[in-house]
PDB file of C-alpha atoms in Angstrom:
ATOM      1  CA  MET A   1      -3.945  -7.365 -16.500  1.00 42.00           C
ATOM      2  CA  ALA A   2      -1.499  -5.906 -18.991  1.00 45.00           C
ATOM      3  CA  SER A   3       1.909  -7.529 -19.169  1.00 37.00           C
ATOM      4  CA  THR A   4       3.650  -4.371 -17.851  1.00 44.00           C
ATOM      5  CA  THR A   5       1.310  -4.236 -14.854  1.00 53.00           C
ATOM      6  CA  ARG A   6       1.815  -7.950 -14.272  1.00 51.00           C
ATOM      7  CA  SER A   7       5.606  -7.603 -14.275  1.00 49.00           C
ATOM      8  CA  ARG A   8       5.405  -4.747 -11.784  1.00 55.00           C
ATOM      9  CA  ALA A   9       2.987  -6.668  -9.559  1.00 55.00           C
ATOM     10  CA  ARG A  10       5.377  -9.625  -9.494  1.00 58.00           C
ATOM     11  CA  SER A  11       8.513  -7.580  -8.865  1.00 66.00           C
ATOM     12  CA  PHE A  12       8.294  -7.396  -5.068  1.00 77.00           C
ATOM     13  CA  GLY A  13       9.219 -10.907  -3.940  1.00 79.00           C
ATOM     14  CA  ARG A  14      12.944 -10.465  -4.479  1.00 83.00           C
ATOM     15  CA  ILE A  15      12.988  -7.458  -2.127  1.00 93.00           C
ATOM     16  CA  ALA A  16      10.658  -8.854   0.550  1.00 95.00           C
ATOM     17  CA  GLU A  17      13.046  -8.080   3.415  1.00 95.00           C
ATOM     18  CA  ALA A  18      13.572  -4.494   2.256  1.00 95.00           C
ATOM     19  CA  TYR A  19       9.812  -4.067   1.784  1.00 95.00           C
ATOM     20  CA  ALA A  20       9.199  -5.218   5.356  1.00 95.00           C
ATOM     21  CA  ALA A  21      11.954  -2.949   6.687  1.00 96.00           C
ATOM     22  CA  HIS A  22      11.190   0.283   4.836  1.00 95.00           C
ATOM     23  CA  ARG A  23       7.525   0.518   3.814  1.00 96.00           C
ATOM     24  CA  PRO A  24       5.275   2.563   6.138  1.00 96.00           C
ATOM     25  CA  GLY A  25       2.426   1.077   8.128  1.00 96.00           C
ATOM     26  CA  TYR A  26      -1.082   2.508   8.335  1.00 97.00           C
ATOM     27  CA  PRO A  27      -2.408   5.000  10.909  1.00 98.00           C
ATOM     28  CA  ASP A  28      -4.822   3.632  13.499  1.00 98.00           C
ATOM     29  CA  ALA A  29      -7.396   6.278  12.573  1.00 98.00           C
ATOM     30  CA  ALA A  30      -7.520   4.982   8.991  1.00 98.00           C
ATOM     31  CA  ILE A  31      -8.107   1.406  10.130  1.00 98.00           C
ATOM     32  CA  ASP A  32     -10.702   2.591  12.660  1.00 98.00           C
ATOM     33  CA  TRP A  33     -12.624   4.323   9.890  1.00 98.00           C
ATOM     34  CA  ALA A  34     -12.383   1.355   7.545  1.00 98.00           C
ATOM     35  CA  LEU A  35     -13.890  -0.997  10.143  1.00 98.00           C
ATOM     36  CA  ALA A  36     -16.334   1.443  11.765  1.00 98.00           C
ATOM     37  CA  PRO A  37     -19.516   0.059  10.086  1.00 98.00           C
ATOM     38  CA  LEU A  38     -18.973  -3.290  11.849  1.00 97.00           C
ATOM     39  CA  GLY A  39     -19.288  -1.842  15.347  1.00 89.00           C
ATOM     40  CA  THR A  40     -17.950  -3.739  18.335  1.00 85.00           C
ATOM     41  CA  GLY A  41     -17.640  -7.463  18.894  1.00 86.00           C
ATOM     42  CA  PRO A  42     -15.594 -10.253  17.325  1.00 94.00           C
ATOM     43  CA  VAL A  43     -14.716  -9.617  13.682  1.00 97.00           C
ATOM     44  CA  GLN A  44     -13.211 -11.918  11.062  1.00 98.00           C
ATOM     45  CA  VAL A  45     -10.915  -9.876   8.795  1.00 98.00           C
ATOM     46  CA  LEU A  46      -9.184 -10.825   5.555  1.00 99.00           C
ATOM     47  CA  ASP A  47      -6.068  -8.850   4.622  1.00 98.00           C
ATOM     48  CA  LEU A  48      -6.003  -9.489   0.882  1.00 98.00           C
ATOM     49  CA  GLY A  49      -2.762  -9.030  -1.040  1.00 98.00           C
ATOM     50  CA  ALA A  50      -1.105  -8.750   2.348  1.00 98.00           C
ATOM     51  CA  GLY A  51       2.504  -8.546   1.165  1.00 96.00           C
ATOM     52  CA  THR A  52       4.910  -8.822   4.091  1.00 97.00           C
ATOM     53  CA  GLY A  53       2.175  -7.894   6.571  1.00 97.00           C
ATOM     54  CA  LYS A  54       2.399  -4.107   6.985  1.00 97.00           C
ATOM     55  CA  LEU A  55      -1.381  -3.885   7.459  1.00 98.00           C
ATOM     56  CA  THR A  56      -1.672  -7.371   8.985  1.00 98.00           C
ATOM     57  CA  THR A  57       0.558  -6.305  11.873  1.00 98.00           C
ATOM     58  CA  SER A  58      -1.826  -3.520  12.860  1.00 98.00           C
ATOM     59  CA  LEU A  59      -4.891  -5.726  12.480  1.00 98.00           C
ATOM     60  CA  THR A  60      -3.569  -8.523  14.688  1.00 98.00           C
ATOM     61  CA  ALA A  61      -2.763  -5.988  17.429  1.00 97.00           C
ATOM     62  CA  ARG A  62      -6.457  -5.066  17.732  1.00 96.00           C
ATOM     63  CA  PRO A  63      -8.591  -6.875  20.312  1.00 95.00           C
ATOM     64  CA  GLY A  64     -11.538  -8.808  18.932  1.00 96.00           C
ATOM     65  CA  LEU A  65     -10.111  -9.270  15.435  1.00 97.00           C
ATOM     66  CA  SER A  66      -9.312 -12.660  13.939  1.00 98.00           C
ATOM     67  CA  VAL A  67      -7.075 -12.102  10.929  1.00 98.00           C
ATOM     68  CA  VAL A  68      -6.441 -14.148   7.795  1.00 98.00           C
ATOM     69  CA  ALA A  69      -3.782 -12.817   5.418  1.00 98.00           C
ATOM     70  CA  VAL A  70      -3.699 -13.935   1.771  1.00 98.00           C
ATOM     71  CA  GLU A  71      -0.675 -13.250  -0.448  1.00 98.00           C
ATOM     72  CA  PRO A  72       0.310 -14.765  -3.837  1.00 97.00           C
ATOM     73  CA  ASP A  73       4.082 -14.207  -3.734  1.00 96.00           C
ATOM     74  CA  PRO A  74       5.901 -17.016  -1.852  1.00 96.00           C
ATOM     75  CA  GLU A  75       8.767 -14.789  -0.695  1.00 96.00           C
ATOM     76  CA  MET A  76       6.480 -12.050   0.572  1.00 96.00           C
ATOM     77  CA  LEU A  77       4.316 -14.685   2.258  1.00 97.00           C
ATOM     78  CA  ALA A  78       7.319 -16.260   3.976  1.00 97.00           C
ATOM     79  CA  ARG A  79       8.261 -12.883   5.426  1.00 97.00           C
ATOM     80  CA  LEU A  80       4.679 -12.284   6.559  1.00 98.00           C
ATOM     81  CA  ARG A  81       4.584 -15.638   8.360  1.00 98.00           C
ATOM     82  CA  LEU A  82       7.846 -14.801  10.117  1.00 97.00           C
ATOM     83  CA  ASP A  83       6.872 -11.271  11.132  1.00 97.00           C
ATOM     84  CA  VAL A  84       3.169 -11.762  11.958  1.00 98.00           C
ATOM     85  CA  PRO A  85       2.698 -15.240  13.447  1.00 98.00           C
ATOM     86  CA  ALA A  86      -0.621 -14.177  15.022  1.00 98.00           C
ATOM     87  CA  ALA A  87      -2.275 -14.132  11.585  1.00 98.00           C
ATOM     88  CA  THR A  88      -3.384 -17.154   9.594  1.00 98.00           C
ATOM     89  CA  ALA A  89      -1.299 -16.680   6.444  1.00 98.00           C
ATOM     90  CA  LEU A  90      -2.408 -18.418   3.246  1.00 98.00           C
ATOM     91  CA  GLU A  91      -1.046 -18.483  -0.285  1.00 98.00           C
ATOM     92  CA  GLY A  92      -3.673 -17.223  -2.692  1.00 98.00           C
ATOM     93  CA  SER A  93      -4.757 -14.252  -4.740  1.00 98.00           C
ATOM     94  CA  ALA A  94      -7.613 -11.792  -5.048  1.00 98.00           C
ATOM     95  CA  GLU A  95      -8.794 -13.749  -8.059  1.00 98.00           C
ATOM     96  CA  ALA A  96      -8.762 -17.099  -6.202  1.00 98.00           C
ATOM     97  CA  ILE A  97      -9.241 -16.547  -2.462  1.00 98.00           C
ATOM     98  CA  PRO A  98      -8.653 -19.769  -0.467  1.00 98.00           C
ATOM     99  CA  LEU A  99     -11.663 -19.285   1.842  1.00 98.00           C
ATOM    100  CA  PRO A 100     -15.250 -20.587   1.836  1.00 98.00           C
ATOM    101  CA  ALA A 101     -18.234 -18.408   1.001  1.00 98.00           C
ATOM    102  CA  ALA A 102     -19.328 -15.784   3.550  1.00 98.00           C
ATOM    103  CA  ALA A 103     -16.235 -16.488   5.667  1.00 98.00           C
ATOM    104  CA  VAL A 104     -15.299 -12.956   6.778  1.00 98.00           C
ATOM    105  CA  ASP A 105     -16.844  -9.725   8.034  1.00 98.00           C
ATOM    106  CA  ALA A 106     -14.291  -7.447   6.372  1.00 98.00           C
ATOM    107  CA  VAL A 107     -11.843  -7.500   3.476  1.00 98.00           C
ATOM    108  CA  LEU A 108      -9.071  -4.924   3.772  1.00 98.00           C
ATOM    109  CA  VAL A 109      -6.552  -4.307   1.012  1.00 98.00           C
ATOM    110  CA  GLY A 110      -3.419  -2.308   1.795  1.00 97.00           C
ATOM    111  CA  GLN A 111      -1.542  -0.850  -1.177  1.00 94.00           C
ATOM    112  CA  ALA A 112      -2.535  -3.709  -3.483  1.00 94.00           C
ATOM    113  CA  PHE A 113      -5.949  -3.135  -5.080  1.00 93.00           C
ATOM    114  CA  HIS A 114      -4.422  -1.597  -8.206  1.00 89.00           C
ATOM    115  CA  TRP A 115      -2.652  -4.919  -8.906  1.00 92.00           C
ATOM    116  CA  PHE A 116      -5.889  -6.976  -8.954  1.00 95.00           C
ATOM    117  CA  ASP A 117      -7.694  -8.216 -12.048  1.00 96.00           C
ATOM    118  CA  GLU A 118     -10.872  -6.387 -11.068  1.00 95.00           C
ATOM    119  CA  ALA A 119     -13.249  -8.415 -13.244  1.00 96.00           C
ATOM    120  CA  ARG A 120     -12.217 -11.612 -11.426  1.00 98.00           C
ATOM    121  CA  ALA A 121     -11.372 -10.183  -8.016  1.00 98.00           C
ATOM    122  CA  MET A 122     -14.609  -8.368  -7.240  1.00 98.00           C
ATOM    123  CA  PRO A 123     -16.849 -11.481  -7.519  1.00 98.00           C
ATOM    124  CA  GLU A 124     -14.349 -13.413  -5.375  1.00 98.00           C
ATOM    125  CA  ILE A 125     -14.317 -10.713  -2.710  1.00 98.00           C
ATOM    126  CA  ALA A 126     -18.130 -10.633  -2.758  1.00 98.00           C
ATOM    127  CA  ARG A 127     -18.188 -14.428  -2.386  1.00 98.00           C
ATOM    128  CA  VAL A 128     -16.111 -14.540   0.815  1.00 98.00           C
ATOM    129  CA  LEU A 129     -17.666 -11.442   2.401  1.00 98.00           C
ATOM    130  CA  ARG A 130     -20.802 -11.719   4.539  1.00 98.00           C
ATOM    131  CA  PRO A 131     -23.788  -9.451   3.793  1.00 98.00           C
ATOM    132  CA  GLY A 132     -23.244  -6.110   5.517  1.00 98.00           C
ATOM    133  CA  GLY A 133     -19.503  -6.686   5.563  1.00 98.00           C
ATOM    134  CA  VAL A 134     -16.872  -4.095   4.731  1.00 98.00           C
ATOM    135  CA  LEU A 135     -14.567  -3.907   1.721  1.00 98.00           C
ATOM    136  CA  ALA A 136     -11.907  -1.221   2.173  1.00 98.00           C
ATOM    137  CA  GLY A 137      -8.807  -0.285   0.222  1.00 97.00           C
ATOM    138  CA  LEU A 138      -6.014   1.686   1.896  1.00 97.00           C
ATOM    139  CA  TRP A 139      -3.264   3.532   0.023  1.00 96.00           C
ATOM    140  CA  ASN A 140      -0.288   5.312   1.573  1.00 95.00           C
ATOM    141  CA  ALA A 141       1.104   8.192  -0.449  1.00 94.00           C
ATOM    142  CA  ASP A 142       3.419  11.139   0.051  1.00 95.00           C
ATOM    143  CA  ASP A 143       1.497  14.322   0.909  1.00 95.00           C
ATOM    144  CA  GLY A 144       1.755  16.297  -2.310  1.00 93.00           C
ATOM    145  CA  ASP A 145       0.019  19.291  -0.707  1.00 95.00           C
ATOM    146  CA  VAL A 146       3.269  19.999   1.152  1.00 97.00           C
ATOM    147  CA  GLU A 147       5.423  22.271  -1.020  1.00 97.00           C
ATOM    148  CA  TRP A 148       8.784  20.554  -0.566  1.00 97.00           C
ATOM    149  CA  VAL A 149       7.236  17.113  -1.072  1.00 97.00           C
ATOM    150  CA  ALA A 150       5.620  18.235  -4.326  1.00 95.00           C
ATOM    151  CA  GLY A 151       9.017  19.561  -5.406  1.00 96.00           C
ATOM    152  CA  TYR A 152      10.674  16.252  -4.608  1.00 94.00           C
ATOM    153  CA  HIS A 153       8.123  14.441  -6.769  1.00 93.00           C
ATOM    154  CA  GLU A 154       8.661  16.804  -9.656  1.00 94.00           C
ATOM    155  CA  VAL A 155      12.420  16.239  -9.487  1.00 94.00           C
ATOM    156  CA  ALA A 156      12.021  12.472  -9.096  1.00 91.00           C
ATOM    157  CA  SER A 157       9.714  12.167 -12.114  1.00 90.00           C
ATOM    158  CA  ARG A 158      11.707  14.412 -14.452  1.00 90.00           C
ATOM    159  CA  ASP A 159      13.171  12.507 -17.435  1.00 86.00           C
ATOM    160  CA  ARG A 160      12.328   9.138 -15.859  1.00 87.00           C
ATOM    161  CA  PRO A 161      10.955   6.615 -18.376  1.00 84.00           C
ATOM    162  CA  VAL A 162       8.965   4.619 -15.775  1.00 84.00           C
ATOM    163  CA  PRO A 163       6.273   6.583 -13.882  1.00 74.00           C
ATOM    164  CA  GLY A 164       4.998   5.745 -10.480  1.00 67.00           C
ATOM    165  CA  ILE A 165       5.918   7.456  -7.167  1.00 52.00           C
ATOM    166  CA  PRO A 166       2.435   7.908  -5.658  1.00 56.00           C
ATOM    167  CA  GLN A 167       1.395  11.115  -3.948  1.00 56.00           C
ATOM    168  CA  SER A 168      -1.784  12.303  -2.283  1.00 54.00           C
ATOM    169  CA  GLY A 169      -3.083  14.099  -5.383  1.00 51.00           C
ATOM    170  CA  ASP A 170      -3.684  10.677  -6.929  1.00 61.00           C
ATOM    171  CA  ARG A 171      -7.256   9.441  -6.454  1.00 68.00           C
ATOM    172  CA  PRO A 172      -7.503   5.648  -6.276  1.00 81.00           C
ATOM    173  CA  GLU A 173     -10.939   4.159  -6.847  1.00 83.00           C
ATOM    174  CA  LEU A 174     -12.683   0.939  -5.908  1.00 91.00           C
ATOM    175  CA  PRO A 175     -14.232  -0.720  -8.948  1.00 91.00           C
ATOM    176  CA  GLY A 176     -18.017  -0.793  -9.061  1.00 91.00           C
ATOM    177  CA  HIS A 177     -19.836  -4.107  -8.642  1.00 96.00           C
ATOM    178  CA  PRO A 178     -23.539  -4.895  -8.083  1.00 97.00           C
ATOM    179  CA  ALA A 179     -22.750  -6.816  -4.873  1.00 98.00           C
ATOM    180  CA  PHE A 180     -21.551  -3.588  -3.212  1.00 98.00           C
ATOM    181  CA  GLY A 181     -23.155  -0.319  -2.216  1.00 97.00           C
ATOM    182  CA  ARG A 182     -22.016   3.254  -2.716  1.00 94.00           C
ATOM    183  CA  GLY A 183     -18.402   3.922  -1.858  1.00 95.00           C
ATOM    184  CA  GLU A 184     -17.129   6.374   0.746  1.00 96.00           C
ATOM    185  CA  ARG A 185     -13.736   8.056   0.953  1.00 96.00           C
ATOM    186  CA  ALA A 186     -11.587   9.527   3.734  1.00 97.00           C
ATOM    187  CA  ARG A 187      -7.971  10.642   4.190  1.00 96.00           C
ATOM    188  CA  PHE A 188      -5.711  10.486   7.212  1.00 98.00           C
ATOM    189  CA  GLY A 189      -2.376  12.201   7.717  1.00 97.00           C
ATOM    190  CA  HIS A 190       0.684  10.636   9.293  1.00 97.00           C
ATOM    191  CA  ARG A 191       4.466  10.853   9.030  1.00 97.00           C
ATOM    192  CA  MET A 192       7.553   8.731   8.560  1.00 97.00           C
ATOM    193  CA  ARG A 193      10.865   9.546  10.223  1.00 97.00           C
ATOM    194  CA  LEU A 194      13.787   8.733   7.953  1.00 97.00           C
ATOM    195  CA  THR A 195      17.080   9.969   6.527  1.00 97.00           C
ATOM    196  CA  ALA A 196      17.941  10.799   2.929  1.00 97.00           C
ATOM    197  CA  ASP A 197      19.497   7.333   2.634  1.00 97.00           C
ATOM    198  CA  GLY A 198      16.366   5.843   4.186  1.00 97.00           C
ATOM    199  CA  LEU A 199      14.181   7.572   1.606  1.00 97.00           C
ATOM    200  CA  ILE A 200      16.262   6.093  -1.196  1.00 97.00           C
ATOM    201  CA  GLU A 201      15.955   2.653   0.423  1.00 97.00           C
ATOM    202  CA  LEU A 202      12.184   3.153   0.643  1.00 96.00           C
ATOM    203  CA  LEU A 203      11.994   4.152  -3.022  1.00 94.00           C
ATOM    204  CA  GLY A 204      13.948   1.019  -3.895  1.00 95.00           C
ATOM    205  CA  THR A 205      10.897  -1.006  -2.816  1.00 94.00           C
ATOM    206  CA  HIS A 206       8.579   0.732  -5.310  1.00 92.00           C
ATOM    207  CA  SER A 207       7.725  -1.059  -8.520  1.00 89.00           C
ATOM    208  CA  TRP A 208       8.984   1.757 -10.757  1.00 91.00           C
ATOM    209  CA  ALA A 209      12.462   1.334  -9.243  1.00 93.00           C
ATOM    210  CA  LEU A 210      12.355  -2.451  -9.478  1.00 92.00           C
ATOM    211  CA  VAL A 211      11.526  -2.471 -13.196  1.00 90.00           C
ATOM    212  CA  SER A 212      13.637   0.544 -14.243  1.00 93.00           C
ATOM    213  CA  GLU A 213      16.948   0.226 -16.039  1.00 94.00           C
ATOM    214  CA  PRO A 214      19.769   0.599 -13.474  1.00 95.00           C
ATOM    215  CA  ALA A 215      21.094   3.789 -15.078  1.00 95.00           C
ATOM    216  CA  ASP A 216      17.652   5.421 -15.062  1.00 94.00           C
ATOM    217  CA  ARG A 217      17.073   4.398 -11.457  1.00 95.00           C
ATOM    218  CA  GLU A 218      20.428   5.742 -10.286  1.00 96.00           C
ATOM    219  CA  ALA A 219      19.906   8.997 -12.182  1.00 95.00           C
ATOM    220  CA  THR A 220      16.605   9.441 -10.365  1.00 95.00           C
ATOM    221  CA  TYR A 221      18.236   8.767  -7.004  1.00 96.00           C
ATOM    222  CA  THR A 222      20.935  11.339  -7.766  1.00 97.00           C
ATOM    223  CA  ARG A 223      18.368  14.009  -8.637  1.00 96.00           C
ATOM    224  CA  ILE A 224      16.495  13.267  -5.401  1.00 96.00           C
ATOM    225  CA  ARG A 225      19.640  13.462  -3.267  1.00 97.00           C
ATOM    226  CA  ASP A 226      20.650  16.750  -4.910  1.00 98.00           C
ATOM    227  CA  TYR A 227      17.187  18.194  -4.278  1.00 97.00           C
ATOM    228  CA  LEU A 228      17.065  17.066  -0.642  1.00 98.00           C
ATOM    229  CA  ALA A 229      20.442  18.735  -0.072  1.00 98.00           C
ATOM    230  CA  THR A 230      18.779  22.094  -0.891  1.00 98.00           C
ATOM    231  CA  ARG A 231      15.876  21.711   1.549  1.00 98.00           C
ATOM    232  CA  ALA A 232      16.047  22.992   5.107  1.00 97.00           C
ATOM    233  CA  GLU A 233      13.388  20.446   6.091  1.00 97.00           C
ATOM    234  CA  VAL A 234      16.056  17.804   5.491  1.00 97.00           C
ATOM    235  CA  THR A 235      19.397  19.514   6.040  1.00 96.00           C
ATOM    236  CA  GLY A 236      18.217  21.188   9.244  1.00 97.00           C
ATOM    237  CA  ALA A 237      16.814  18.019  10.773  1.00 97.00           C
ATOM    238  CA  PRO A 238      18.713  16.834  13.887  1.00 97.00           C
ATOM    239  CA  GLY A 239      20.943  13.920  12.971  1.00 96.00           C
ATOM    240  CA  GLY A 240      19.633  14.087   9.405  1.00 96.00           C
ATOM    241  CA  VAL A 241      16.384  12.410  10.494  1.00 98.00           C
ATOM    242  CA  PHE A 242      13.483  14.311   8.930  1.00 98.00           C
ATOM    243  CA  GLU A 243       9.736  13.724   8.737  1.00 98.00           C
ATOM    244  CA  LEU A 244       8.126  12.781   5.430  1.00 98.00           C
ATOM    245  CA  PRO A 245       4.435  13.810   5.468  1.00 98.00           C
ATOM    246  CA  LEU A 246       2.108  11.064   4.249  1.00 97.00           C
ATOM    247  CA  GLN A 247      -1.596  10.751   3.513  1.00 96.00           C
ATOM    248  CA  THR A 248      -3.517   7.484   3.736  1.00 97.00           C
ATOM    249  CA  ALA A 249      -6.528   7.333   1.432  1.00 96.00           C
ATOM    250  CA  VAL A 250      -9.245   4.878   2.496  1.00 97.00           C
ATOM    251  CA  LEU A 251     -12.079   3.810   0.206  1.00 97.00           C
ATOM    252  CA  ARG A 252     -14.888   1.858   1.871  1.00 98.00           C
ATOM    253  CA  THR A 253     -18.014   0.101   0.646  1.00 98.00           C
ATOM    254  CA  LEU A 254     -20.453  -2.436   2.129  1.00 98.00           C
ATOM    255  CA  ARG A 255     -21.521  -5.843   0.825  1.00 98.00           C
ATOM    256  CA  ARG A 256     -25.231  -5.778  -0.046  1.00 97.00           C
TER     257      ARG A 256
END
């Protein structure tokens, strides 16, 4: 993992409370599709790189699922334990999962796979996953097929030294590994209700904002606010609460 990637991956702990408050969850349909190959019956699920528990919360609400959440950052893990007491929360990483071999039926990764050291993580995931089990990565992103959202991204990225607001045109991939079969992909739409201030607070939990110079970050926020002030989707929303269209990409593969 390059040093820049490592610094971004480790930037979230100091804003754990904001991350828990402002990041979106995952639509039920996306989780349904991720777990569909397992059928019905009791299922042991690992939420790997669980953060503050955005995905863990949805998993623990499902009947028949027993959920273990693994997160390397102590501050994120503390928030997860507070918010999702129904999960077994363990400190660990994708490269060193604190579980025995063949311990789980599914490994789900919400918004974190791109931070893993793939060469070390994939054998570890294969080790803890039972044959026939599911590995699925889920990524929330703004829906860049919507004209005003694409315009917001163009404005937000202009003249900014640090890249990184994801949108649905991005195509995340699961790394190949001989322990896993052919991958499948699906997308699911959903929406967040928020204000212009709420969008800025959400962006403040993204790694590009956390590692940017303060002046660059504030300049980006100003451009975004100015753009939103020109859009009827925002200015015409009752009480200033508008809907931000999102897409959740899900990549799924099975353990051989």
